[in-house]
Amino acid sequence: MAKYVLVSGGAGYIGSHVTVELLNAGYEVIVADNMSNCDETCYEGVKKITGRADLPLIKMDFCDLEATRKLFKEHQIDAVIHFAAFKAVGESVAEPLKYYKNNLESFVNVITAAHENGGCNILFSSSATVYGEPEKLPVTEKSPRQPATSPYGETKQISEDILSACVKAYTTDGIIKGIALRYFNPIGAHPSALIGELPRGVPNNLVPFITQTAIGKRECLSIFGNDYPTPDGTCLRDYIDVVDLAKAHVAAVSRMLDGKMEESYEVFNVGTGRPVSVLELVNSFEKVNNVKLNYRFTDRRAGDVMSVYADPSLANEKLGWKAERSIDETLESAWKWEKSLAGKE
Ligand code: UFG
């Protein structure tokens, strides 16, 4: 019997890659999205990649509790992967209520409906942002969470806490189980170039800014700070390929559905364990794609941490998952995606 996975926010960047890998692994997927931060490009891409022209897309807002209840009543849902959330750090500082309301309410509604409907396995898309500026590197799941530096980061921490509390509280009926995956820096696109990141307006994140500069949409990449006490003066991050990241979700869903969880709430870092500096990433992009990038060093960006990278050994061991794509392959895929978007314009 096929198992059904609801992917909330499934038409977005990470959700679409996860949908592909779930379908490849034999799961049935219900994609639900309010389309507030994406169009149907990735959803159409998923259908093409998987040959699943019948893949349902339910347009709905998880802040609508009645609609969420209806979804759970009308569908078999064995697990939920919850992506539906706003994700722009700067915007969350300017408009905190938008973030608290949307990101927390939608998640509470998913858990409420799942609970009322007899329970569910819930996978929450968390972030390495919960570690703040870590005291020790690499960070393990036991590294302390630091006070959040933005309302966005705070919603990630609070959502982890909500999930953990609900798992504990409803443990007598044993009906909610949860996993939080803490992503490091997801980058790249599907090798088919049919799905990828579609930032609206000026990108905040490094790789979309690089690809848009290389294609001529942006004049010049600013590298935020080259005076950090790191080997080349620029910040260190753990860039995780989005297809590798998607595969970690499949491994986590299987762990939940196959009854392999050791605790009813578990947390895993999803990263490579490999620190890469901003300058190294820029140089690799230029080299592997044979393009020249216009960039300059500017002041540090407020709120940036200097270095953060994962110890992914728990996910390696317990999920049987490991990041596989090299940074070069990932940067090639990001460039291929940007070029395919340019071809459509
Ligand atoms: N960077 C630049 N120029 C840019 C964009 C980024 O130099 O135009 C640098 C940043 O200073 C940082 C690195 O590239 O050193 C990565 O920046 P991103 O914005 O791509 O990613 P962050 O590590 O800042 O952001 C990540 C996640 C967020 C999360 C945040 C918390 O993408 O979801 O960490 O700090 F909230």
mmCIF file of C-alpha atoms and ligand atoms in Angstrom:
data_model
loop_
_atom_site.group_PDB
_atom_site.id
_atom_site.type_symbol
_atom_site.label_atom_id
_atom_site.label_comp_id
_atom_site.label_asym_id
_atom_site.label_seq_id
_atom_site.Cartn_x
_atom_site.Cartn_y
_atom_site.Cartn_z
ATOM 1 C CA MET A 1 0.000 0.000 0.000
ATOM 2 C CA ALA A 2 1.399 3.342 -0.999
ATOM 3 C CA LYS A 3 2.132 5.824 1.755
ATOM 4 C CA TYR A 4 0.984 9.411 1.322
ATOM 5 C CA VAL A 5 3.084 12.415 2.172
ATOM 6 C CA LEU A 6 1.614 15.904 2.356
ATOM 7 C CA VAL A 7 4.175 18.510 1.332
ATOM 8 C CA SER A 8 3.036 21.930 2.562
ATOM 9 C CA GLY A 9 4.770 24.608 0.542
ATOM 10 C CA GLY A 10 5.479 21.914 -2.034
ATOM 11 C CA ALA A 11 5.528 24.273 -5.025
ATOM 12 C CA GLY A 12 8.522 26.185 -3.666
ATOM 13 C CA TYR A 13 12.266 25.746 -4.032
ATOM 14 C CA ILE A 14 13.021 23.008 -1.526
ATOM 15 C CA GLY A 15 9.492 21.562 -1.517
ATOM 16 C CA SER A 16 9.599 20.854 -5.239
ATOM 17 C CA HIS A 17 12.944 19.041 -5.001
ATOM 18 C CA VAL A 18 11.638 16.996 -2.085
ATOM 19 C CA THR A 19 8.487 16.103 -4.025
ATOM 20 C CA VAL A 20 10.627 14.725 -6.868
ATOM 21 C CA GLU A 21 12.686 12.557 -4.521
ATOM 22 C CA LEU A 22 9.608 11.293 -2.645
ATOM 23 C CA LEU A 23 7.955 10.256 -5.913
ATOM 24 C CA ASN A 24 11.216 8.637 -7.072
ATOM 25 C CA ALA A 25 11.247 6.647 -3.826
ATOM 26 C CA GLY A 26 7.706 5.364 -4.388
ATOM 27 C CA TYR A 27 5.727 7.651 -2.079
ATOM 28 C CA GLU A 28 2.512 9.341 -3.150
ATOM 29 C CA VAL A 29 2.642 13.097 -2.673
ATOM 30 C CA ILE A 30 -0.008 15.711 -2.066
ATOM 31 C CA VAL A 31 1.431 19.118 -2.894
ATOM 32 C CA ALA A 32 -0.283 22.019 -1.127
ATOM 33 C CA ASP A 33 0.781 25.635 -1.409
ATOM 34 C CA ASN A 34 -0.799 29.074 -1.160
ATOM 35 C CA MET A 35 1.466 30.221 -4.022
ATOM 36 C CA SER A 36 2.279 33.409 -2.102
ATOM 37 C CA ASN A 37 5.983 33.189 -2.885
ATOM 38 C CA CYS A 38 6.079 31.145 -6.093
ATOM 39 C CA ASP A 39 4.342 30.509 -9.390
ATOM 40 C CA GLU A 40 3.695 27.113 -10.975
ATOM 41 C CA THR A 41 7.121 26.828 -12.631
ATOM 42 C CA CYS A 42 8.507 24.309 -10.153
ATOM 43 C CA TYR A 43 5.250 22.373 -9.878
ATOM 44 C CA GLU A 44 5.216 21.988 -13.686
ATOM 45 C CA GLY A 45 8.895 21.024 -13.567
ATOM 46 C CA VAL A 46 8.221 18.303 -11.007
ATOM 47 C CA LYS A 47 5.531 16.821 -13.242
ATOM 48 C CA LYS A 48 7.939 16.763 -16.187
ATOM 49 C CA ILE A 49 10.850 15.248 -14.252
ATOM 50 C CA THR A 50 8.733 12.498 -12.719
ATOM 51 C CA GLY A 51 6.320 11.912 -15.605
ATOM 52 C CA ARG A 52 3.480 12.449 -13.138
ATOM 53 C CA ALA A 53 1.118 14.712 -15.062
ATOM 54 C CA ASP A 54 -1.593 13.751 -12.544
ATOM 55 C CA LEU A 55 0.272 15.146 -9.510
ATOM 56 C CA PRO A 56 -2.284 17.132 -7.492
ATOM 57 C CA LEU A 57 -1.615 20.729 -6.449
ATOM 58 C CA ILE A 58 -3.934 21.991 -3.769
ATOM 59 C CA LYS A 59 -3.949 25.757 -3.525
ATOM 60 C CA MET A 60 -4.638 26.559 0.083
ATOM 61 C CA ASP A 61 -3.329 28.517 3.021
ATOM 62 C CA PHE A 62 -2.370 26.596 6.149
ATOM 63 C CA CYS A 63 -3.254 29.679 8.199
ATOM 64 C CA ASP A 64 -6.842 28.692 7.380
ATOM 65 C CA LEU A 65 -7.605 26.104 10.043
ATOM 66 C CA GLU A 66 -10.855 24.943 8.445
ATOM 67 C CA ALA A 67 -9.153 24.360 5.098
ATOM 68 C CA THR A 68 -6.357 22.486 6.870
ATOM 69 C CA ARG A 69 -8.869 20.298 8.739
ATOM 70 C CA LYS A 70 -10.690 19.578 5.483
ATOM 71 C CA LEU A 71 -7.450 18.530 3.802
ATOM 72 C CA PHE A 72 -6.694 16.036 6.559
ATOM 73 C CA LYS A 73 -10.254 14.684 6.523
ATOM 74 C CA GLU A 74 -10.368 14.207 2.789
ATOM 75 C CA HIS A 75 -6.957 12.629 2.229
ATOM 76 C CA GLN A 76 -4.937 9.756 3.531
ATOM 77 C CA ILE A 77 -1.896 11.481 5.036
ATOM 78 C CA ASP A 78 0.761 9.270 6.584
ATOM 79 C CA ALA A 79 3.346 12.023 6.999
ATOM 80 C CA VAL A 80 3.579 15.771 6.561
ATOM 81 C CA ILE A 81 6.645 17.695 5.521
ATOM 82 C CA HIS A 82 6.018 21.273 6.532
ATOM 83 C CA PHE A 83 7.733 23.924 4.415
ATOM 84 C CA ALA A 84 4.960 26.516 4.171
ATOM 85 C CA ALA A 85 6.634 29.581 5.692
ATOM 86 C CA PHE A 86 8.140 32.958 4.879
ATOM 87 C CA LYS A 87 11.931 32.908 4.782
ATOM 88 C CA ALA A 88 13.446 36.339 4.248
ATOM 89 C CA VAL A 89 15.536 37.272 7.275
ATOM 90 C CA GLY A 90 15.591 41.048 6.600
ATOM 91 C CA GLU A 91 11.878 41.219 5.883
ATOM 92 C CA SER A 92 11.174 39.420 9.146
ATOM 93 C CA VAL A 93 12.985 42.196 11.027
ATOM 94 C CA ALA A 94 10.950 44.857 9.196
ATOM 95 C CA GLU A 95 7.633 42.994 9.455
ATOM 96 C CA PRO A 96 7.832 40.684 12.460
ATOM 97 C CA LEU A 97 4.093 40.164 12.851
ATOM 98 C CA LYS A 98 3.837 38.846 9.317
ATOM 99 C CA TYR A 99 6.392 36.172 10.258
ATOM 100 C CA TYR A 100 5.066 35.232 13.691
ATOM 101 C CA LYS A 101 1.531 35.014 12.349
ATOM 102 C CA ASN A 102 2.183 33.116 9.157
ATOM 103 C CA ASN A 103 4.981 30.779 10.185
ATOM 104 C CA LEU A 104 3.610 29.856 13.596
ATOM 105 C CA GLU A 105 -0.100 29.792 12.839
ATOM 106 C CA SER A 106 0.279 27.573 9.794
ATOM 107 C CA PHE A 107 2.377 25.062 11.735
ATOM 108 C CA VAL A 108 0.029 25.043 14.723
ATOM 109 C CA ASN A 109 -2.860 24.422 12.332
ATOM 110 C CA VAL A 110 -1.085 21.478 10.695
ATOM 111 C CA ILE A 111 -0.415 19.866 14.062
ATOM 112 C CA THR A 112 -3.972 20.618 15.253
ATOM 113 C CA ALA A 113 -5.561 19.014 12.205
ATOM 114 C CA ALA A 114 -3.169 16.065 12.331
ATOM 115 C CA HIS A 115 -3.947 15.535 16.008
ATOM 116 C CA GLU A 116 -7.709 15.747 15.534
ATOM 117 C CA ASN A 117 -7.452 13.345 12.674
ATOM 118 C CA GLY A 118 -5.838 10.594 14.697
ATOM 119 C CA GLY A 119 -2.206 11.664 14.475
ATOM 120 C CA CYS A 120 0.581 11.853 11.973
ATOM 121 C CA ASN A 121 4.315 11.882 11.423
ATOM 122 C CA ILE A 122 5.496 15.453 11.084
ATOM 123 C CA LEU A 123 8.757 16.589 9.573
ATOM 124 C CA PHE A 124 9.615 20.225 10.188
ATOM 125 C CA SER A 125 11.966 22.202 7.986
ATOM 126 C CA SER A 126 14.222 23.956 10.465
ATOM 127 C CA SER A 127 17.476 25.800 9.998
ATOM 128 C CA ALA A 128 21.040 26.035 11.236
ATOM 129 C CA THR A 129 20.066 29.575 12.125
ATOM 130 C CA VAL A 130 18.964 28.118 15.496
ATOM 131 C CA TYR A 131 22.666 27.737 16.403
ATOM 132 C CA GLY A 132 23.417 31.454 15.907
ATOM 133 C CA GLU A 133 27.162 32.127 16.143
ATOM 134 C CA PRO A 134 28.339 28.781 17.538
ATOM 135 C CA GLU A 135 31.012 28.611 20.183
ATOM 136 C CA LYS A 136 32.406 25.341 18.848
ATOM 137 C CA LEU A 137 32.641 24.123 15.269
ATOM 138 C CA PRO A 138 31.426 21.974 13.663
ATOM 139 C CA VAL A 139 28.003 22.118 15.292
ATOM 140 C CA THR A 140 26.347 18.941 16.475
ATOM 141 C CA GLU A 141 22.677 18.573 17.368
ATOM 142 C CA LYS A 142 23.775 18.937 21.002
ATOM 143 C CA SER A 143 25.340 22.353 20.394
ATOM 144 C CA PRO A 144 23.267 24.903 22.275
ATOM 145 C CA ARG A 145 20.722 26.944 20.403
ATOM 146 C CA GLN A 146 21.501 30.651 20.661
ATOM 147 C CA PRO A 147 18.994 33.472 21.031
ATOM 148 C CA ALA A 148 17.564 34.150 17.583
ATOM 149 C CA THR A 149 18.800 37.252 15.804
ATOM 150 C CA SER A 150 15.662 37.721 13.692
ATOM 151 C CA PRO A 151 11.941 36.985 13.968
ATOM 152 C CA TYR A 152 12.455 34.500 11.107
ATOM 153 C CA GLY A 153 15.031 32.603 13.163
ATOM 154 C CA GLU A 154 12.793 32.832 16.171
ATOM 155 C CA THR A 155 9.910 31.193 14.295
ATOM 156 C CA LYS A 156 12.231 28.273 13.510
ATOM 157 C CA GLN A 157 13.151 27.858 17.171
ATOM 158 C CA ILE A 158 9.564 28.238 18.393
ATOM 159 C CA SER A 159 8.299 25.779 15.773
ATOM 160 C CA GLU A 160 10.859 23.208 16.913
ATOM 161 C CA ASP A 161 9.621 23.753 20.470
ATOM 162 C CA ILE A 162 5.982 23.455 19.434
ATOM 163 C CA LEU A 163 6.652 20.167 17.697
ATOM 164 C CA SER A 164 8.668 18.770 20.574
ATOM 165 C CA ALA A 165 6.032 19.825 23.149
ATOM 166 C CA CYS A 166 3.170 18.340 21.132
ATOM 167 C CA VAL A 167 5.019 15.075 20.643
ATOM 168 C CA LYS A 168 5.550 14.912 24.412
ATOM 169 C CA ALA A 169 2.056 15.998 25.386
ATOM 170 C CA TYR A 170 0.295 13.633 23.058
ATOM 171 C CA THR A 171 2.617 10.781 23.795
ATOM 172 C CA THR A 172 -0.004 8.864 25.782
ATOM 173 C CA ASP A 173 -1.981 8.486 22.618
ATOM 174 C CA GLY A 174 1.367 8.247 20.803
ATOM 175 C CA ILE A 175 -0.068 9.876 17.769
ATOM 176 C CA ILE A 176 2.305 12.643 16.859
ATOM 177 C CA LYS A 177 5.899 11.872 16.013
ATOM 178 C CA GLY A 178 8.271 14.535 14.841
ATOM 179 C CA ILE A 179 11.596 15.156 13.179
ATOM 180 C CA ALA A 180 13.218 18.556 12.729
ATOM 181 C CA LEU A 181 15.839 18.824 10.003
ATOM 182 C CA ARG A 182 18.235 21.711 10.491
ATOM 183 C CA TYR A 183 19.437 22.777 7.067
ATOM 184 C CA PHE A 184 22.697 24.569 6.562
ATOM 185 C CA ASN A 185 22.876 26.607 3.316
ATOM 186 C CA PRO A 186 20.815 24.954 0.574
ATOM 187 C CA ILE A 187 22.006 25.850 -2.933
ATOM 188 C CA GLY A 188 21.846 24.590 -6.523
ATOM 189 C CA ALA A 189 19.101 23.117 -8.636
ATOM 190 C CA HIS A 190 17.906 19.857 -10.095
ATOM 191 C CA PRO A 191 20.329 18.633 -12.817
ATOM 192 C CA SER A 192 17.448 18.737 -15.354
ATOM 193 C CA ALA A 193 17.234 22.536 -14.815
ATOM 194 C CA LEU A 194 13.454 22.127 -14.665
ATOM 195 C CA ILE A 195 13.234 23.189 -11.019
ATOM 196 C CA GLY A 196 15.317 25.565 -8.926
ATOM 197 C CA GLU A 197 15.271 28.691 -6.822
ATOM 198 C CA LEU A 198 13.101 31.572 -8.031
ATOM 199 C CA PRO A 199 13.821 34.536 -5.757
ATOM 200 C CA ARG A 200 11.432 37.443 -6.050
ATOM 201 C CA GLY A 201 13.146 40.808 -6.463
ATOM 202 C CA VAL A 202 16.752 41.256 -5.415
ATOM 203 C CA PRO A 203 18.089 37.978 -3.996
ATOM 204 C CA ASN A 204 19.261 37.978 -0.377
ATOM 205 C CA ASN A 205 21.181 34.734 -0.661
ATOM 206 C CA LEU A 206 24.616 34.345 -2.140
ATOM 207 C CA VAL A 207 24.160 31.833 -4.967
ATOM 208 C CA PRO A 208 21.112 33.402 -6.650
ATOM 209 C CA PHE A 209 22.939 36.734 -6.458
ATOM 210 C CA ILE A 210 25.981 35.147 -8.110
ATOM 211 C CA THR A 211 23.987 33.552 -10.942
ATOM 212 C CA GLN A 212 21.978 36.728 -11.557
ATOM 213 C CA THR A 213 25.205 38.754 -11.707
ATOM 214 C CA ALA A 214 26.785 36.256 -14.095
ATOM 215 C CA ILE A 215 23.768 36.415 -16.426
ATOM 216 C CA GLY A 216 23.768 40.235 -16.347
ATOM 217 C CA LYS A 217 20.635 40.853 -14.260
ATOM 218 C CA ARG A 218 22.755 42.404 -11.494
ATOM 219 C CA GLU A 219 25.752 44.583 -12.050
ATOM 220 C CA CYS A 220 28.068 43.466 -9.317
ATOM 221 C CA LEU A 221 28.140 41.001 -6.443
ATOM 222 C CA SER A 222 29.019 42.532 -3.091
ATOM 223 C CA ILE A 223 31.027 40.199 -0.898
ATOM 224 C CA PHE A 224 30.027 41.225 2.585
ATOM 225 C CA GLY A 225 33.283 41.571 4.509
ATOM 226 C CA ASN A 226 36.807 40.294 3.871
ATOM 227 C CA ASP A 227 38.193 41.139 7.280
ATOM 228 C CA TYR A 228 36.806 38.218 9.258
ATOM 229 C CA PRO A 229 39.361 36.106 11.133
ATOM 230 C CA THR A 230 38.948 33.248 8.644
ATOM 231 C CA PRO A 231 41.590 31.875 6.221
ATOM 232 C CA ASP A 232 40.697 34.309 3.401
ATOM 233 C CA GLY A 233 38.804 36.895 5.448
ATOM 234 C CA THR A 234 35.329 35.938 4.160
ATOM 235 C CA CYS A 235 32.595 34.018 6.000
ATOM 236 C CA LEU A 236 32.464 30.235 6.143
ATOM 237 C CA ARG A 237 29.279 28.283 5.459
ATOM 238 C CA ASP A 238 28.223 24.703 4.817
ATOM 239 C CA TYR A 239 26.601 24.750 1.372
ATOM 240 C CA ILE A 240 24.339 21.771 0.905
ATOM 241 C CA ASP A 241 23.114 20.713 -2.519
ATOM 242 C CA VAL A 242 19.331 20.937 -2.756
ATOM 243 C CA VAL A 243 18.990 17.430 -4.270
ATOM 244 C CA ASP A 244 21.104 15.974 -1.460
ATOM 245 C CA LEU A 245 18.961 17.923 0.988
ATOM 246 C CA ALA A 246 15.798 16.533 -0.620
ATOM 247 C CA LYS A 247 17.123 12.996 -0.220
ATOM 248 C CA ALA A 248 17.614 13.606 3.506
ATOM 249 C CA HIS A 249 13.860 14.265 3.730
ATOM 250 C CA VAL A 250 13.079 10.946 2.079
ATOM 251 C CA ALA A 251 15.393 9.193 4.536
ATOM 252 C CA ALA A 252 13.723 10.958 7.477
ATOM 253 C CA VAL A 253 10.204 10.178 6.243
ATOM 254 C CA SER A 254 11.158 6.511 5.805
ATOM 255 C CA ARG A 255 12.595 6.467 9.319
ATOM 256 C CA MET A 256 9.260 7.734 10.674
ATOM 257 C CA LEU A 257 7.019 5.541 8.537
ATOM 258 C CA ASP A 258 9.081 2.384 8.977
ATOM 259 C CA GLY A 259 8.948 2.762 12.775
ATOM 260 C CA LYS A 260 12.712 3.270 13.094
ATOM 261 C CA MET A 261 12.666 6.355 15.333
ATOM 262 C CA GLU A 262 14.498 5.931 18.629
ATOM 263 C CA GLU A 263 12.721 8.901 20.262
ATOM 264 C CA SER A 264 9.361 10.329 19.294
ATOM 265 C CA TYR A 265 11.049 13.675 18.543
ATOM 266 C CA GLU A 266 14.404 13.738 16.795
ATOM 267 C CA VAL A 267 16.619 16.455 15.350
ATOM 268 C CA PHE A 268 19.219 16.106 12.587
ATOM 269 C CA ASN A 269 21.715 18.468 11.037
ATOM 270 C CA VAL A 270 21.606 18.383 7.267
ATOM 271 C CA GLY A 271 24.909 19.615 5.962
ATOM 272 C CA THR A 272 28.102 18.387 4.360
ATOM 273 C CA GLY A 273 30.547 19.078 7.182
ATOM 274 C CA ARG A 274 32.666 21.030 4.694
ATOM 275 C CA PRO A 275 33.276 24.729 5.379
ATOM 276 C CA VAL A 276 33.508 26.843 2.230
ATOM 277 C CA SER A 277 34.295 30.557 2.218
ATOM 278 C CA VAL A 278 32.360 33.083 0.160
ATOM 279 C CA LEU A 279 35.472 33.749 -1.909
ATOM 280 C CA GLU A 280 36.097 30.040 -2.503
ATOM 281 C CA LEU A 281 32.509 29.636 -3.661
ATOM 282 C CA VAL A 282 32.812 32.585 -6.038
ATOM 283 C CA ASN A 283 36.114 31.243 -7.433
ATOM 284 C CA SER A 284 34.664 27.748 -7.900
ATOM 285 C CA PHE A 285 31.631 29.186 -9.675
ATOM 286 C CA GLU A 286 33.846 31.096 -12.107
ATOM 287 C CA LYS A 287 36.107 28.123 -12.739
ATOM 288 C CA VAL A 288 33.559 25.359 -13.180
ATOM 289 C CA ASN A 289 31.239 27.422 -15.367
ATOM 290 C CA ASN A 290 33.967 29.310 -17.170
ATOM 291 C CA VAL A 291 32.432 32.705 -16.504
ATOM 292 C CA LYS A 292 33.892 35.899 -15.103
ATOM 293 C CA LEU A 293 32.013 37.376 -12.204
ATOM 294 C CA ASN A 294 31.985 41.064 -11.410
ATOM 295 C CA TYR A 295 32.448 41.359 -7.642
ATOM 296 C CA ARG A 296 33.821 43.698 -5.011
ATOM 297 C CA PHE A 297 34.372 43.566 -1.273
ATOM 298 C CA THR A 298 32.069 45.697 0.833
ATOM 299 C CA ASP A 299 31.316 46.125 4.529
ATOM 300 C CA ARG A 300 30.120 43.224 6.621
ATOM 301 C CA ARG A 301 26.361 42.574 6.504
ATOM 302 C CA ALA A 302 24.651 43.215 9.833
ATOM 303 C CA GLY A 303 23.570 40.027 11.548
ATOM 304 C CA ASP A 304 25.886 37.681 9.615
ATOM 305 C CA VAL A 305 27.654 35.007 11.625
ATOM 306 C CA MET A 306 31.303 34.452 10.777
ATOM 307 C CA SER A 307 31.391 30.666 10.475
ATOM 308 C CA VAL A 308 28.894 27.881 10.729
ATOM 309 C CA TYR A 309 29.158 24.336 9.458
ATOM 310 C CA ALA A 310 27.674 21.018 10.420
ATOM 311 C CA ASP A 311 28.791 17.851 12.000
ATOM 312 C CA PRO A 312 26.452 15.672 9.924
ATOM 313 C CA SER A 313 27.477 12.360 11.498
ATOM 314 C CA LEU A 314 24.170 11.779 13.289
ATOM 315 C CA ALA A 315 22.223 12.039 10.019
ATOM 316 C CA ASN A 316 24.878 9.902 8.301
ATOM 317 C CA GLU A 317 24.491 7.195 10.895
ATOM 318 C CA LYS A 318 20.791 7.269 11.809
ATOM 319 C CA LEU A 319 19.266 8.303 8.482
ATOM 320 C CA GLY A 320 21.775 6.397 6.365
ATOM 321 C CA TRP A 321 22.136 9.619 4.387
ATOM 322 C CA LYS A 322 25.187 11.493 3.226
ATOM 323 C CA ALA A 323 25.666 14.558 1.030
ATOM 324 C CA GLU A 324 27.055 13.336 -2.290
ATOM 325 C CA ARG A 325 27.196 16.085 -4.890
ATOM 326 C CA SER A 326 30.400 18.104 -5.064
ATOM 327 C CA ILE A 327 30.328 21.870 -4.773
ATOM 328 C CA ASP A 328 31.327 22.067 -8.460
ATOM 329 C CA GLU A 329 28.383 19.918 -9.596
ATOM 330 C CA THR A 330 26.062 22.021 -7.477
ATOM 331 C CA LEU A 331 27.387 25.299 -8.872
ATOM 332 C CA GLU A 332 27.057 23.912 -12.387
ATOM 333 C CA SER A 333 23.419 23.065 -11.711
ATOM 334 C CA ALA A 334 22.754 26.558 -10.323
ATOM 335 C CA TRP A 335 24.181 28.142 -13.470
ATOM 336 C CA LYS A 336 22.281 25.774 -15.775
ATOM 337 C CA TRP A 337 19.060 26.749 -13.976
ATOM 338 C CA GLU A 338 19.756 30.495 -14.284
ATOM 339 C CA LYS A 339 20.449 30.049 -18.012
ATOM 340 C CA SER A 340 17.259 28.067 -18.488
ATOM 341 C CA LEU A 341 15.297 30.875 -16.796
ATOM 342 C CA ALA A 342 16.952 33.419 -19.098
ATOM 343 C CA GLY A 343 15.904 31.300 -22.074
ATOM 344 C CA LYS A 344 12.286 31.562 -20.974
ATOM 345 C CA GLU A 345 12.291 35.357 -20.671
HETATM 346 N N1 UFG B 1 26.847 36.998 0.948
HETATM 347 C C1 UFG B 1 27.565 37.936 0.249
HETATM 348 N N2 UFG B 1 26.915 38.652 -0.709
HETATM 349 C C2 UFG B 1 25.590 38.484 -0.985
HETATM 350 C C3 UFG B 1 24.868 37.515 -0.263
HETATM 351 C C4 UFG B 1 25.516 36.807 0.704
HETATM 352 O O1 UFG B 1 28.751 38.124 0.483
HETATM 353 O O2 UFG B 1 25.070 39.181 -1.856
HETATM 354 C C5 UFG B 1 27.540 36.184 1.965
HETATM 355 C C6 UFG B 1 26.985 36.392 3.359
HETATM 356 O O3 UFG B 1 27.604 37.469 3.985
HETATM 357 C C7 UFG B 1 27.293 35.031 3.990
HETATM 358 C C8 UFG B 1 27.235 34.046 2.823
HETATM 359 O O4 UFG B 1 27.350 34.835 1.656
HETATM 360 O O5 UFG B 1 28.587 35.052 4.484
HETATM 361 C C9 UFG B 1 25.938 33.273 2.762
HETATM 362 O O6 UFG B 1 24.857 34.181 2.787
HETATM 363 P P1 UFG B 1 23.372 33.750 2.480
HETATM 364 O O7 UFG B 1 22.519 34.983 2.591
HETATM 365 O O8 UFG B 1 23.303 32.985 1.211
HETATM 366 O O9 UFG B 1 23.083 32.731 3.633
HETATM 367 P P2 UFG B 1 23.114 32.974 5.219
HETATM 368 O O10 UFG B 1 24.128 32.030 5.742
HETATM 369 O O11 UFG B 1 23.198 34.377 5.592
HETATM 370 O O12 UFG B 1 21.621 32.581 5.496
HETATM 371 C C10 UFG B 1 21.319 31.412 5.996
HETATM 372 C C11 UFG B 1 19.946 30.949 5.523
HETATM 373 C C12 UFG B 1 18.849 31.660 6.224
HETATM 374 C C13 UFG B 1 19.127 31.769 7.700
HETATM 375 C C14 UFG B 1 20.429 32.472 7.910
HETATM 376 C C15 UFG B 1 20.712 32.772 9.354
HETATM 377 O O13 UFG B 1 19.787 31.120 4.124
HETATM 378 O O14 UFG B 1 17.664 30.946 6.020
HETATM 379 O O15 UFG B 1 21.406 31.639 7.370
HETATM 380 O O16 UFG B 1 21.861 33.508 9.489
HETATM 381 F F1 UFG B 1 18.199 32.429 8.357
#
